[in-house]
Short mmCIF file of C-alpha atoms in Angstrom, two decimals:
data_model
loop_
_atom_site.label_atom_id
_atom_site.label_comp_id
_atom_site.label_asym_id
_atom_site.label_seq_id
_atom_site.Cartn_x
_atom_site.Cartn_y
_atom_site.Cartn_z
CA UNK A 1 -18.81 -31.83 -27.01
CA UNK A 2 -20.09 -29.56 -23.88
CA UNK A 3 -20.61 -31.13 -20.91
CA UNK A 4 -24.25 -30.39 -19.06
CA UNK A 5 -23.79 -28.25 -16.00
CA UNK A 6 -25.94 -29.79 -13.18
CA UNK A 7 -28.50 -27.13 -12.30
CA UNK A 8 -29.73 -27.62 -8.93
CA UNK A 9 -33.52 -25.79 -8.33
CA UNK A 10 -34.16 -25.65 -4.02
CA UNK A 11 -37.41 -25.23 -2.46
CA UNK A 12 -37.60 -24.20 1.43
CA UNK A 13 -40.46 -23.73 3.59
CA UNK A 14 -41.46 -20.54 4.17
CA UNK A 15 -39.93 -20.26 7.73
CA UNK A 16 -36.98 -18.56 9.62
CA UNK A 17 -35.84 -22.21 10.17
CA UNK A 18 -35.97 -23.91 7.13
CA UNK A 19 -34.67 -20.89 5.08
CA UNK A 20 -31.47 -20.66 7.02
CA UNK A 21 -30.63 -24.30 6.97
CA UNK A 22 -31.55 -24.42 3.35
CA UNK A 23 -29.38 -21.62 2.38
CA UNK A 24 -26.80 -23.35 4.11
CA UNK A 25 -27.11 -26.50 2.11
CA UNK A 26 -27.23 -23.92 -1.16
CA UNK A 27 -23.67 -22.25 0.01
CA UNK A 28 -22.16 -25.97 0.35
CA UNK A 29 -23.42 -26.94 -2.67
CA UNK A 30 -21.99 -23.38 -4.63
CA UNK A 31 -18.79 -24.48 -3.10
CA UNK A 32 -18.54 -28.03 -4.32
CA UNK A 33 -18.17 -26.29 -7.72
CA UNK A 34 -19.49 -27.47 -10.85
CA UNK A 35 -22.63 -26.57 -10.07
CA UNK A 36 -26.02 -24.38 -10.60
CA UNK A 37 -27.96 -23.91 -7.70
CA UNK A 38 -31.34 -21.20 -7.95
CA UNK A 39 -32.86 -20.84 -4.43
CA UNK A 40 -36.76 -20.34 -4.71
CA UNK A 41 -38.33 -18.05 -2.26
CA UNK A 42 -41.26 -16.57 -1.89
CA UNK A 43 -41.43 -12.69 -2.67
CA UNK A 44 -42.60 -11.92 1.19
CA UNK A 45 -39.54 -13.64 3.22
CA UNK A 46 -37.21 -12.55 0.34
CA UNK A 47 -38.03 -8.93 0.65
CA UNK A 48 -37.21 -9.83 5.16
CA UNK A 49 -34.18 -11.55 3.85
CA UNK A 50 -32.55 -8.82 1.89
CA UNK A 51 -33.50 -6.19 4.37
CA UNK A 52 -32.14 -7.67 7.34
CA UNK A 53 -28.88 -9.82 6.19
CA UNK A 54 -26.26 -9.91 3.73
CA UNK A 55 -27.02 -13.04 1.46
CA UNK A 56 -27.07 -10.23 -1.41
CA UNK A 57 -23.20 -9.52 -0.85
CA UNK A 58 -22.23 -13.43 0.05
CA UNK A 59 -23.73 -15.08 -2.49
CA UNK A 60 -22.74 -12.54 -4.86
CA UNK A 61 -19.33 -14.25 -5.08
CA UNK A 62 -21.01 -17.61 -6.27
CA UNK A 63 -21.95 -16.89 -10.14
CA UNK A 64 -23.41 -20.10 -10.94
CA UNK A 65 -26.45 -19.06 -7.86
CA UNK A 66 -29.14 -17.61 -8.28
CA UNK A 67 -32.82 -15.95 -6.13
CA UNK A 68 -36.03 -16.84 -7.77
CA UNK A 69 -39.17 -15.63 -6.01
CA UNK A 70 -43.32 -16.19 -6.27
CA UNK A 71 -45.76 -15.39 -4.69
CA UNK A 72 -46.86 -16.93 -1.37
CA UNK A 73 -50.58 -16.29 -2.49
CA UNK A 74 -51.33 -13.72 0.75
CA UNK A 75 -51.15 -10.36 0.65
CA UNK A 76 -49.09 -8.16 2.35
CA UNK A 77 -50.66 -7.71 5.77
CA UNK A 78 -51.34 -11.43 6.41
CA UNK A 79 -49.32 -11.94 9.56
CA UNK A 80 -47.92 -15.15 8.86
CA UNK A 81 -47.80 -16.67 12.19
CA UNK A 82 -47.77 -20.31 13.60
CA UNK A 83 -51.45 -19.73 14.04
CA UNK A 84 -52.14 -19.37 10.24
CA UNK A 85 -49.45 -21.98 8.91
CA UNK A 86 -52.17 -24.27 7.33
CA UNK A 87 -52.94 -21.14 5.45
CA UNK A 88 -49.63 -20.16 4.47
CA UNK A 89 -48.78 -23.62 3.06
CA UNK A 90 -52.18 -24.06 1.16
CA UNK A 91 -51.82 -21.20 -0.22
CA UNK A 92 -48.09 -21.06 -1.54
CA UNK A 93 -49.12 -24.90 -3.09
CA UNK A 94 -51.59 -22.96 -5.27
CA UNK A 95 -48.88 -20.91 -6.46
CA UNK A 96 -46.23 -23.46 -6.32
CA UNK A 97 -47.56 -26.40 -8.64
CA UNK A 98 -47.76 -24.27 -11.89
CA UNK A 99 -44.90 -22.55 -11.10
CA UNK A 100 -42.72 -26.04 -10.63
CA UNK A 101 -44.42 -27.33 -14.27
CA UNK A 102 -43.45 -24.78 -16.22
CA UNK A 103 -40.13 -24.59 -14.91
CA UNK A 104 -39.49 -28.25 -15.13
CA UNK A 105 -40.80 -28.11 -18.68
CA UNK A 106 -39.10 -25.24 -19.84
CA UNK A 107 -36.13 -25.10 -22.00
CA UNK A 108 -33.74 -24.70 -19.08
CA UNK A 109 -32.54 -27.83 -17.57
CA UNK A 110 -33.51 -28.72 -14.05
CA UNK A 111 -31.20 -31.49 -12.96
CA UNK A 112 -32.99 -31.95 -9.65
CA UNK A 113 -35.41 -30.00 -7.41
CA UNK A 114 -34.33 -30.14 -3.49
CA UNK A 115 -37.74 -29.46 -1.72
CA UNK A 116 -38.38 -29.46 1.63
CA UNK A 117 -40.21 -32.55 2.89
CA UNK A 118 -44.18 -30.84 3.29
CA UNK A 119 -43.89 -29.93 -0.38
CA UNK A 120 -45.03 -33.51 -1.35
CA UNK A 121 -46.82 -32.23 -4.79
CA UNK A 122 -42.63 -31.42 -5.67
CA UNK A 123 -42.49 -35.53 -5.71
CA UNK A 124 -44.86 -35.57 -7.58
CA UNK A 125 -44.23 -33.24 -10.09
CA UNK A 126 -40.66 -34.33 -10.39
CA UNK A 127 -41.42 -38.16 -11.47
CA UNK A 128 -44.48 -36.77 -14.01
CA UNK A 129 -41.57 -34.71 -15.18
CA UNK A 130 -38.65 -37.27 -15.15
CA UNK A 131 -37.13 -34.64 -13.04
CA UNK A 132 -35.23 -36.35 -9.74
CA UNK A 133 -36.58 -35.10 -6.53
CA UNK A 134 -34.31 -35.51 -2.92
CA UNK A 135 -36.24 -33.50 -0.27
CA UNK A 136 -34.46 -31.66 2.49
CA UNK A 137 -36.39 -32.68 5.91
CA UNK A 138 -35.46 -29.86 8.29
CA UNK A 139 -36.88 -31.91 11.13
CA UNK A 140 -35.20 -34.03 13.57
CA UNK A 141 -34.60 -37.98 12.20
CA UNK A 142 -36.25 -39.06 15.35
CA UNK A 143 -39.38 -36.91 14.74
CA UNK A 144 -39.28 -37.72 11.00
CA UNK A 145 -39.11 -42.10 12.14
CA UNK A 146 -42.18 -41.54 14.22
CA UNK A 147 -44.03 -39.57 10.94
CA UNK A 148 -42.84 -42.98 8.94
CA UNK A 149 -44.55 -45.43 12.12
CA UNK A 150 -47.80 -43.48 12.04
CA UNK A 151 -49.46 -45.92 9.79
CA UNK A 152 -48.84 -48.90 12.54
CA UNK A 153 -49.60 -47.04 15.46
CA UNK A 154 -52.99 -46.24 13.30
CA UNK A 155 -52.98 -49.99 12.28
CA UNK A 156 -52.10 -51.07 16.06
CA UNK A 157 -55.29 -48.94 17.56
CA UNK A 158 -52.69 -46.77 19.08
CA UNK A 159 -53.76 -43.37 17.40
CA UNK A 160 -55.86 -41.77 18.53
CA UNK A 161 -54.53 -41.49 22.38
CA UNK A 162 -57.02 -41.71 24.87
CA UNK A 163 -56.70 -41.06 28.39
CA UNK A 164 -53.44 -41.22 30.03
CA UNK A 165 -50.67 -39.23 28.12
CA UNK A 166 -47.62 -40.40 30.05
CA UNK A 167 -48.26 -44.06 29.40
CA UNK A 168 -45.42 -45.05 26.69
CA UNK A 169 -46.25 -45.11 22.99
CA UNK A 170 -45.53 -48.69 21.46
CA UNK A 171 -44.73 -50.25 18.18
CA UNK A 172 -41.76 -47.29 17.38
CA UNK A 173 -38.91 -49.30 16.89
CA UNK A 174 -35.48 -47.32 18.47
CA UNK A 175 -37.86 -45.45 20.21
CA UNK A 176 -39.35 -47.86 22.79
CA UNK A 177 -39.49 -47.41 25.98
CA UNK A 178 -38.88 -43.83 26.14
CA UNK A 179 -41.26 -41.68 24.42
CA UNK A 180 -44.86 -41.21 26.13
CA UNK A 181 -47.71 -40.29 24.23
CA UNK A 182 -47.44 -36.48 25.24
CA UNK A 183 -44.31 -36.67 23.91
CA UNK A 184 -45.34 -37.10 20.22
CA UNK A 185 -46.20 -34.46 17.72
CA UNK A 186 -49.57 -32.83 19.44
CA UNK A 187 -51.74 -33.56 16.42
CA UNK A 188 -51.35 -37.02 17.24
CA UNK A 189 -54.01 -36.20 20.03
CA UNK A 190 -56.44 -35.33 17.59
CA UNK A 191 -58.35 -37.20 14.41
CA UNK A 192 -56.21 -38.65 11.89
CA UNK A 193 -59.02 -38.85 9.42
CA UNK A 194 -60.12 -35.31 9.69
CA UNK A 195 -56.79 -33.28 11.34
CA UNK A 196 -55.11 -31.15 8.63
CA UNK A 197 -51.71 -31.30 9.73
CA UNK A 198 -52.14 -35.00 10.19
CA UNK A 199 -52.73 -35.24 6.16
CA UNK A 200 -50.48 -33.76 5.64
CA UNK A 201 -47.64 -36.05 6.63
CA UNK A 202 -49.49 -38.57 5.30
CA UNK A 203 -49.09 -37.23 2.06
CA UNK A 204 -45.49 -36.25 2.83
CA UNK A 205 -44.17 -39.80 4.45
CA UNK A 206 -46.08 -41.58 1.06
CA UNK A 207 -43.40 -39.35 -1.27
CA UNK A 208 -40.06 -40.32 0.46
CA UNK A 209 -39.70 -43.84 -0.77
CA UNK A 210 -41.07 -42.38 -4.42
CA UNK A 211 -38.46 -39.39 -3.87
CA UNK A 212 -34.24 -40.04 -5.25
CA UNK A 213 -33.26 -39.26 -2.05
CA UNK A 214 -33.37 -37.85 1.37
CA UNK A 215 -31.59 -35.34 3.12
CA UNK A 216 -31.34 -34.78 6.27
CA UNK A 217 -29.13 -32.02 8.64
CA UNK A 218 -28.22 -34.74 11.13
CA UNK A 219 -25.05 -37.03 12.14
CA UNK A 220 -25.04 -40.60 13.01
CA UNK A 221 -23.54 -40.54 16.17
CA UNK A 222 -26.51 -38.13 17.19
CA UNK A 223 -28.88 -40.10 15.66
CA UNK A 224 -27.70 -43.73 14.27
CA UNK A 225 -30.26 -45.92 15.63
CA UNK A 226 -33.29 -43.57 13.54
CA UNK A 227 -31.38 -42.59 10.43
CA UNK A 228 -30.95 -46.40 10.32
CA UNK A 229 -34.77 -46.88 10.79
CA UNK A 230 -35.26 -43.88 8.19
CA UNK A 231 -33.00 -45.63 5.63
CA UNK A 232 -35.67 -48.89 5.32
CA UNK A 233 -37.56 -46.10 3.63
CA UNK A 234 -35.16 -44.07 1.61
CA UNK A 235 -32.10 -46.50 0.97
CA UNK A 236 -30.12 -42.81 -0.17
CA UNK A 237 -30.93 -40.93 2.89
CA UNK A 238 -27.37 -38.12 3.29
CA UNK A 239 -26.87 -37.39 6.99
CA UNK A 240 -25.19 -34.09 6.08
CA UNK A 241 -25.17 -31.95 9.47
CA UNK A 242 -24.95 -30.21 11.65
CA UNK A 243 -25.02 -28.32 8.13
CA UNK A 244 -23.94 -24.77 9.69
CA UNK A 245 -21.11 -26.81 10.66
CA UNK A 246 -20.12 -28.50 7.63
CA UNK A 247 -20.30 -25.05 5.88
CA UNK A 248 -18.10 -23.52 8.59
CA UNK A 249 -15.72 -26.54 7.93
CA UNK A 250 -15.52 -26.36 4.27
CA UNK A 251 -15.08 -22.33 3.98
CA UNK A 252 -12.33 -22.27 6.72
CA UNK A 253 -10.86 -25.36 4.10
CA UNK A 254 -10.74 -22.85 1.37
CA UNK A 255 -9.36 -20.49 3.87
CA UNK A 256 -12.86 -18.09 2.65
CA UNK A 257 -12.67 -15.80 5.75
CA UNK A 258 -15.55 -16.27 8.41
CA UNK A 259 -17.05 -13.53 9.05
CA UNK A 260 -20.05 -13.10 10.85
CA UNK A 261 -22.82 -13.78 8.37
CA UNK A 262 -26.40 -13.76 8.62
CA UNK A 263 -30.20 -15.85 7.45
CA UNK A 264 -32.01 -13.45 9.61
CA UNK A 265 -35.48 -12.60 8.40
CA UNK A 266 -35.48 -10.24 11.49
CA UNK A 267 -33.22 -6.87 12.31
CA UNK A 268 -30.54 -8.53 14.57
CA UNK A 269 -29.78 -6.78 17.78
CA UNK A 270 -26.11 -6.87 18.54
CA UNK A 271 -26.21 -5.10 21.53
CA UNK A 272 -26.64 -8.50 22.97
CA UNK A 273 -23.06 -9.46 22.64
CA UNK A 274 -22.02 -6.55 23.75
CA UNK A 275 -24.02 -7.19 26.61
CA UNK A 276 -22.66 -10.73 27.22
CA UNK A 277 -18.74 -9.18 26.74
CA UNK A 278 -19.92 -7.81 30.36
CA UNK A 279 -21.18 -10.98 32.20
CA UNK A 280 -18.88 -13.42 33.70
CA UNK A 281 -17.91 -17.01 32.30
CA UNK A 282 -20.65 -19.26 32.12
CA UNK A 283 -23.10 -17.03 33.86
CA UNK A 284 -26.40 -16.38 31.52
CA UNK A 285 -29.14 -18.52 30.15
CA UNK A 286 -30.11 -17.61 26.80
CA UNK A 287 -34.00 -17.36 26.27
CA UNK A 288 -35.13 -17.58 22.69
CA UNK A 289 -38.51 -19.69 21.55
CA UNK A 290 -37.74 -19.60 18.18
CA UNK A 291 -39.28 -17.45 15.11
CA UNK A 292 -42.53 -19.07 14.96
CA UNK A 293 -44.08 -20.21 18.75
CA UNK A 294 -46.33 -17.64 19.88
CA UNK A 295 -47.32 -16.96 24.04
CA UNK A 296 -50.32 -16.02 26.14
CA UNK A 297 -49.08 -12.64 28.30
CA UNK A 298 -49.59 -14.87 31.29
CA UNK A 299 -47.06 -17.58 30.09
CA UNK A 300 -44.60 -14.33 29.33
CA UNK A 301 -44.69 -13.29 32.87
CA UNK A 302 -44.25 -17.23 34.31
CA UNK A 303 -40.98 -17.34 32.56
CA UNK A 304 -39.82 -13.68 33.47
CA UNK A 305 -41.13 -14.11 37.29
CA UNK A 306 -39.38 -17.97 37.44
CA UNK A 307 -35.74 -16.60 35.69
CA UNK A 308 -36.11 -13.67 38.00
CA UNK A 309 -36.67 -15.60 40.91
CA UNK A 310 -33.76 -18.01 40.22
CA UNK A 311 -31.23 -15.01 40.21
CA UNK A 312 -29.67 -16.62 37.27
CA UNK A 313 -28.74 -13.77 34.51
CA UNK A 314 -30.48 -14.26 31.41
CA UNK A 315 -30.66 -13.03 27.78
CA UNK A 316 -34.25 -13.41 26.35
CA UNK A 317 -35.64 -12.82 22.87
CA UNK A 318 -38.85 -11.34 22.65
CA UNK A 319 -39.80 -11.12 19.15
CA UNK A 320 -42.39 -8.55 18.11
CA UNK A 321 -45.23 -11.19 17.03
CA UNK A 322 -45.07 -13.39 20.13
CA UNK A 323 -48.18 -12.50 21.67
CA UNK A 324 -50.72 -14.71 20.56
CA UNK A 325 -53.91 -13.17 18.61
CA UNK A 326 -51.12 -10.73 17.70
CA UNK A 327 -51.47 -8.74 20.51
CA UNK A 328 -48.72 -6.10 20.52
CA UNK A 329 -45.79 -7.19 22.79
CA UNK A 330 -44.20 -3.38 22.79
CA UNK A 331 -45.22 -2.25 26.13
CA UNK A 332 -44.89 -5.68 28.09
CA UNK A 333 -41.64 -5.72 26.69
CA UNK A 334 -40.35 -2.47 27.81
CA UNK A 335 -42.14 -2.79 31.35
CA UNK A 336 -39.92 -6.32 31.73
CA UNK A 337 -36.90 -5.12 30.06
CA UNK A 338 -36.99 -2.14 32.79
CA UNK A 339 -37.51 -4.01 35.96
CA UNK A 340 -34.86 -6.95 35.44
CA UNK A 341 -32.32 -4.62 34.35
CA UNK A 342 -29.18 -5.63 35.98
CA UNK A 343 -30.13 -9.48 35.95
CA UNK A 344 -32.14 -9.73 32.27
CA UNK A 345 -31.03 -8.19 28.84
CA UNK A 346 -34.18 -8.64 26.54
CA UNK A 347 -33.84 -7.92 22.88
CA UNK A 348 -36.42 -8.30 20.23
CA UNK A 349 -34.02 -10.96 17.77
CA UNK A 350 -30.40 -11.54 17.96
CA UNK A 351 -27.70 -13.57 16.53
CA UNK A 352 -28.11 -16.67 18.02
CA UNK A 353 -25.28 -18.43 16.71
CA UNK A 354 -22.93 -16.41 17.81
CA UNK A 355 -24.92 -15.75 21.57
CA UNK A 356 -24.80 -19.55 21.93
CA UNK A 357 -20.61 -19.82 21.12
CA UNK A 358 -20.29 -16.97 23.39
CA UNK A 359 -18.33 -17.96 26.49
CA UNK A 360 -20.82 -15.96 29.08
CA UNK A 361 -23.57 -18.44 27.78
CA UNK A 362 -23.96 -21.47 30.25
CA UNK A 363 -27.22 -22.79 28.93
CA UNK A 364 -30.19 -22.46 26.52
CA UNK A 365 -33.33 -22.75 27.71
CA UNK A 366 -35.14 -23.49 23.92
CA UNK A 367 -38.40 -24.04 21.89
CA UNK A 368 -36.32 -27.21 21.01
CA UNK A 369 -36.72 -26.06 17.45
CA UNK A 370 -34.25 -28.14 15.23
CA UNK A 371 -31.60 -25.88 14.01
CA UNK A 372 -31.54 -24.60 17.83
CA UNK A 373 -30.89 -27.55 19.46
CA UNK A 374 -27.73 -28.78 16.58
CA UNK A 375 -26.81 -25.00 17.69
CA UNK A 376 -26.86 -25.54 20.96
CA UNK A 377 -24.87 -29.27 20.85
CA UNK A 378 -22.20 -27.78 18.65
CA UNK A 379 -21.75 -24.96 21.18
CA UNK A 380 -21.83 -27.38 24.26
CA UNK A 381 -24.76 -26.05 25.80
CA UNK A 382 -26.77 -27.67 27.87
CA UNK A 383 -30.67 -26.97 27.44
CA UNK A 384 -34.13 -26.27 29.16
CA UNK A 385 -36.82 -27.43 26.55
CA UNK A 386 -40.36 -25.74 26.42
CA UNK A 387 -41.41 -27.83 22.95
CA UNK A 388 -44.33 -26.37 21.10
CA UNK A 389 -44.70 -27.85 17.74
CA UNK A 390 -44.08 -30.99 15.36
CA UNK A 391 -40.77 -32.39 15.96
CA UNK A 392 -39.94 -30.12 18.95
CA UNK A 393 -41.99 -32.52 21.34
CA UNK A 394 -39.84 -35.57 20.42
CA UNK A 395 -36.72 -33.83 20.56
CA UNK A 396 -37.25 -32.75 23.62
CA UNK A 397 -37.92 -35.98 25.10
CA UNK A 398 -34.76 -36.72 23.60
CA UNK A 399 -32.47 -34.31 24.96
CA UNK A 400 -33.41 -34.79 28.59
CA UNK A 401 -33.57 -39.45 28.38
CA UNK A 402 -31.53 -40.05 25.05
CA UNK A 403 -29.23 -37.77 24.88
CA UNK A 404 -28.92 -36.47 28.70
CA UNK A 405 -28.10 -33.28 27.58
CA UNK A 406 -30.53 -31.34 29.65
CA UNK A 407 -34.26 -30.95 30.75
CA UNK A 408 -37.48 -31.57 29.64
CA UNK A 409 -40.36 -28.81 30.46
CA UNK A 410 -42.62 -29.70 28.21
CA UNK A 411 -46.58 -28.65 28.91
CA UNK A 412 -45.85 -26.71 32.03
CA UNK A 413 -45.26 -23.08 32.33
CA UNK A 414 -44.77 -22.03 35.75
CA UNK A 415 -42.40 -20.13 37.55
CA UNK A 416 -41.55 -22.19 40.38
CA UNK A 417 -40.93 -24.90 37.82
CA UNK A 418 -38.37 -22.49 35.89
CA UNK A 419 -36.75 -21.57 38.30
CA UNK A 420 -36.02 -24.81 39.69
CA UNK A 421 -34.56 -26.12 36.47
CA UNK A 422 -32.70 -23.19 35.82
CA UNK A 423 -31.08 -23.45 38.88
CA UNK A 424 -30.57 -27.71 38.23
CA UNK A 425 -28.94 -26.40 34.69
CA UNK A 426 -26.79 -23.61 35.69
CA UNK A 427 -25.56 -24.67 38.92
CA UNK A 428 -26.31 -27.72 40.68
CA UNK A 429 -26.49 -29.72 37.65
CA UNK A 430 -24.77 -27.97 35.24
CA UNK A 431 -21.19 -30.61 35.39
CA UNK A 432 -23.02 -33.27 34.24
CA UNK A 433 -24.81 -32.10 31.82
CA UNK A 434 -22.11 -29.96 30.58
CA UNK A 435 -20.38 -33.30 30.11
CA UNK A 436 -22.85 -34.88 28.06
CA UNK A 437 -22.87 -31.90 25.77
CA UNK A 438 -19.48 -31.06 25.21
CA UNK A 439 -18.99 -34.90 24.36
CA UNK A 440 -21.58 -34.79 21.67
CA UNK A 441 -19.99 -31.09 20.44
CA UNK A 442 -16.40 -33.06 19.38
CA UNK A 443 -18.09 -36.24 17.74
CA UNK A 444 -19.99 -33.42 16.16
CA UNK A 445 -17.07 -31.62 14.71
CA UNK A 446 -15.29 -34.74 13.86
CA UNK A 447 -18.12 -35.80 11.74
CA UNK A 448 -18.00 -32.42 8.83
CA UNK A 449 -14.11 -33.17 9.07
CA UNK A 450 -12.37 -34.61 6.29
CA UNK A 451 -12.92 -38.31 6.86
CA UNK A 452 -15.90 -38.15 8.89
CA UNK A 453 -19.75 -38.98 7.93
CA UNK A 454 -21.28 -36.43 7.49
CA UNK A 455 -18.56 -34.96 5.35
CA UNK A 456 -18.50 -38.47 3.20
CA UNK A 457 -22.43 -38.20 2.94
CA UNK A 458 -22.23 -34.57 1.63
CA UNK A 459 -19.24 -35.35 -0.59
CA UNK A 460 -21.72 -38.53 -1.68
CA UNK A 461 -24.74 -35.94 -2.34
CA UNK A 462 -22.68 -33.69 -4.67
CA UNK A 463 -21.70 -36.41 -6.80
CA UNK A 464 -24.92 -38.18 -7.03
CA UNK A 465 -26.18 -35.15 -8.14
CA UNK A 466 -23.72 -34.47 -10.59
CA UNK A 467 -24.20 -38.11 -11.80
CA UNK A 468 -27.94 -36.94 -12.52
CA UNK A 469 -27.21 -34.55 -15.34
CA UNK A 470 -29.04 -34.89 -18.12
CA UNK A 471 -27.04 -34.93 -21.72
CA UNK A 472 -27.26 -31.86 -24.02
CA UNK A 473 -29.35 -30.22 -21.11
CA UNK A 474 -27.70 -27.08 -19.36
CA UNK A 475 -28.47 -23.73 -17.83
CA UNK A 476 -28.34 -20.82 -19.69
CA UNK A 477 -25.96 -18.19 -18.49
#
């Protein structure tokens, strides 16, 4: 009798971040073996994925994977920036919920669908379908713990804040006594009842406990005391990360060589490392806000006048869409690029993995997005945190009281401000935060080791799923 292959259908968000992490999870999962895994992505970001980085050629080797696309819903010219995410999201759902029917109903066996957490109509789907759901949550635990409290702080006449943002925010157990209101995701400043993005975590923390399972790219000695919290809610919750570390761990295992492969949904510029071969141990700060935050002109040129004035050398990423209204960056961008020449390399996207294990890189100064900031602890970097969106407010808050892995920045943007913490970071601080991080980089590795958690929860994930297979079900091939 033929034994049902578990077929394995993931879901990301339509983002630089999530995509990468995802397709992470996808490689470890090809590894395990015995397994199907088709990626879904939409037709836009798949087009930016092919162009610009070699998941063709790498997952070529994998025959049980497979790309699906759809359609995001926009067309073409839609710019897809942090200012339109509402509309991106709304949008793809319309596309999304027929799409994730049909497929569930169709003739080809879906073991489970791995979404990521926003997609809570995936939940939904799944249990109408008798299909198990786990979501991926590509944000930070701690970030994901205060989503789960929001009903008591509602309940407790916490929400919304008024006045005072740096009084502490109550009733968020593990969390007390350390974040301040200003520190919480900044929706939580506005009208729960009315606020789009706060409905939608509403409608994504009311799926977890109804979801199989939760997964999350974290480690417990990073962050025990939430994933503890988290696990009141979603008894199977899989610590799996840092993920780009567990992957590392478990192709160097199968002695797959390493080479120097690439998510990017944006032309990498390598002359960056080139650039760093020239620079002296520990001697640059590596600028990147991430693929999504978007700056006024004047907050550019607070930044470039503060990490000029602190004679520190930097490399800075400058994306082309980082002007907000999409104001072309081109010109700025040259102008700066010419007049710190000597002190400032500034390239439009580069490898960031392999900028932050580069030995000329002393520090990070970061959007505290959460992919950067596992980056940046595997690496031993110590950060400077400018925190924009969502989870990247608590994490920051996090990395300079929890953690004590660097500094918090958060709502300020001025150059005497960056320069000063530049300096702290890269020289009069730097030992003890260097410390800090290089302490968290070895639990870090020890925990995708054989015999450590995250490498137990992963090797816990595969089975479970293989345990879901349904009889006389399997993919076609």
């Amino acid at each position: 009798m033929e034994t049902s292959i578990p077929h394995v259908l993931i879901f990301p968000l339509p983002l630089q971040s999530t995509i990468n992490s995802t397709l992470q999870l996808a490689e470890l999962l090809c590894l395990a073996g015995g397994l199907r895994v088709t990626f879904l992505n939409t037709n836009h970001n798949q087009q930016r994925l092919l162009r610009h980085s070699d998941v063709q050629s790498r997952f070529e080797q994998y025959p049980g994977f497979r790309f699906l696309t759809i359609s995001d819903g926009l067309p073409e010219d839609h710019p897809r920036s942090a200012e339109q995410f509402g509309d991106i999201i709304s949008s793809l759902q319309s596309v999304a919920e027929p799409f994730l029917k049909e497929m569930l109903s169709d003739d080809v066996a879906v073991t489970c669908v791995i979404p990521d957490g926003l997609f809570y109509y995936a939940v939904d789907i799944g249990n109408e379908m008798g299909v198990p759901v786990i979501i991926f949550d590509t944000i930070s635990p701690s970030c994901l713990w205060v989503y789960l409290c929001l009903p008591k702080l509602i309940e407790a006449g916490v929400l919304p804040f008024k006045g005072n943002l740096d009084a502490l925010v109550t009733n968020v157990p593990a969390l007390e006594g350390l974040l301040r209101r200003r520190d919480l995701p900044h929706f939580c400043l506005l009208d729960y009842r009315t606020d789009q993005n706060f409905q939608a975590v509403f409608k994504e923390i009311e799926r977890i406990p109804k979801a199989h399972g939760l997964i999350l790219n974290s480690f417990e000695d990073l962050d025990g005391p939430f994933l503890s919290c988290i696990r009141s809610y979603s008894p199977k919750t899989y610590a799996i990360g840092p993920v780009h570390l567990n992957l590392q761990t478990r192709l160097a295992a199968k002695a797959t060589p390493l080479l120097s492969s690439s998510n990017s949904l944006w032309e990498e510029d390598h002359t960056s490392i080139k650039w760093l071969d020239e620079q002296s141990i520990g001697s640059v700060i590596y600028v990147s806000f991430g693929s999504l935050a978007v700056v006024s002109r004047n907050e550019m040129l607070e930044f470039w006048h503060g990490l000029m004035n602190s004679k520190v050398k930097f490399l800075w990423v400058m994306r082309p869409n980082m002007l907000k209204g999409g104001e072309s960056h081109d010109q700025l961008m040259k102008e700066l690029a010419e007049d710190c020449k000597g002190t400032g390399y500034i390239v439009s996207w580069a490898p960031q993995k392999m900028v932050l294990a580069h030995p000329s890189v002393g520090g990070f100064l970061t959007h505290s997005g959460w992919n950067s900031t596992l980056e940046s602890v595997v690496e031993g970097k110590p950060m400077i945190c400018w925190p924009q969106y969502v989870d990247q407010r608590v994490t920051s808050r996090l990395v300079n009281e929890f953690w004590k892995i660097g500094l918090d920045m958060k709502d300020i943007c001025d150059r005497s401000v960056v320069e000063k913490m530049v300096k702290d970071l890269m020289g009069t601080k730097k030992d003890d935060y260097k410390k800090s991080v290089e302490t968290l980089s070895e639990v870090a590795k020890i925990s995708v080791r054989e015999g450590g958690l995250s490498c137990h929860n992963l090797d816990c994930l595969i089975n479970d799923i293989k345990g879901l297979a349904r009889n006389g079900r399997q993919m076609e091939t």
